[in-house]
Amino acid sequence: MSRIVNVAAAQVGPIARQTSKAAVVERLLALMREADRRGSDVVVFPELALTTFFPRWYIQDDEELDHFYESEMPSPETQPLFDEAAKLGMGFVLGYAELTPEGHRYNVSIWVDETGEIVHKYRKVHLPGHHEHETWRPFQHLEKRYFEVPESHEGFRVGKAHNGIVGMLICNDRRWPESYRVLGLQGVELIAIGYNTPIHNPPSPEHDRHSWFHNELVMSAGAYQNGTWVVGVARAGDEEGVPMIGGSCIIAPSGEVVARARTEGDEIITAACDLDDTRSYKDWVFNFDAHRVPQHYDSITAQRGVILPD
Ligand code: CDT
């Protein structure tokens, strides 16, 4: 049974605030068909792929806010993605905003298999930004207001797809080593990560010029230190006056970037990811069972912030 997964990363360029979901789905379908032409088994779309990155606005009108969320998946608007995937025999990974029947709101990602069935779902754990409207900022980052942290069983869990073990992270999760390690401890072999990363971070503008470097740094480290493939997919370009990094890439378990987007618009990049390439990392340098020393890691789960020495 082949363990080579032909993976496509579907970088998506800017989406305007007023763009309809139907128009976005048309763009995603075009990317899916291009991925199919290139022989892909699965195509990965970015975080919150169906709309503009709405946490950049303080939205007081509940009706307008609710419009950015999905209360069913698939819905009449998103069903064409599922139908096309089943027709092409291709899986896909999609990020979107979820509004549950109980009124909970999450930033989520789903893994859909080649028959069009949702086989795995992940709710974003690390919600960056702030909760209140901060008028000093040129644009907001209100993920803490618009989304909730999920229950632990809805967080970093792996699923099975493509004859392998898969996992998903969403944007800010990729900066935290714990995110990858919890997946690594479940044997993950392929991690899909969608992101929306503004180039400018208002509280720390001195980081702006490092945005692309930090993007690859954290995903390469996560791949190598856990012996897994990583696929990072951006929504990129100048969206409503806020420029966001592209830099979508596919990273081998060695930590090497094997495919990298060249534009900041809609673009497909691909790589043949042999899940057996994870073995030498998992069996040797990162053989967790042989070499981890968890009794020395207590503080990782016991404390949240820094405790300075006396
Ligand atoms: N979407 C998302 O998580 N973006 C963050 C921006 C960080 S600054 C508030 C990221 O980590 O890229």
Short mmCIF file of C-alpha atoms and ligand atoms in Angstrom, two decimals, residues 47 53 124 128-129 141 143 171-172 174-175 196-198 201, ligand 1:
data_model
loop_
_atom_site.label_atom_id
_atom_site.label_comp_id
_atom_site.label_asym_id
_atom_site.label_seq_id
_atom_site.Cartn_x
_atom_site.Cartn_y
_atom_site.Cartn_z
CA GLU A 47 -7.50 29.25 7.87
CA PHE A 53 -10.06 37.55 7.74
CA LYS A 124 -8.04 26.09 17.16
CA PRO A 128 -3.98 35.25 19.46
CA GLY A 129 -4.77 38.94 19.71
CA HIS A 141 -6.94 41.08 15.90
CA GLU A 143 -9.75 36.22 17.75
CA CYS A 171 -2.12 29.63 12.29
CA ASN A 172 -0.90 30.84 15.69
CA ARG A 174 2.30 26.80 14.60
CA ARG A 175 4.42 29.11 16.75
CA ASN A 196 -3.56 34.40 8.07
CA THR A 197 -0.52 36.36 9.18
CA PRO A 198 -0.48 40.16 8.85
CA ASN A 201 2.03 43.23 14.25
N1 CDT B 1 -4.52 34.04 12.47
C1 CDT B 1 -3.50 34.07 13.33
O1 CDT B 1 -3.44 33.27 14.26
N2 CDT B 1 -2.55 34.99 13.11
C2 CDT B 1 -1.46 35.21 14.03
C3 CDT B 1 -1.12 36.64 14.09
C4 CDT B 1 -0.32 36.88 15.30
S1 CDT B 1 -0.32 38.48 15.85
C5 CDT B 1 -1.77 38.74 16.69
C6 CDT B 1 -0.22 34.41 13.68
O2 CDT B 1 0.35 33.82 14.60
O3 CDT B 1 0.23 34.42 12.55
#
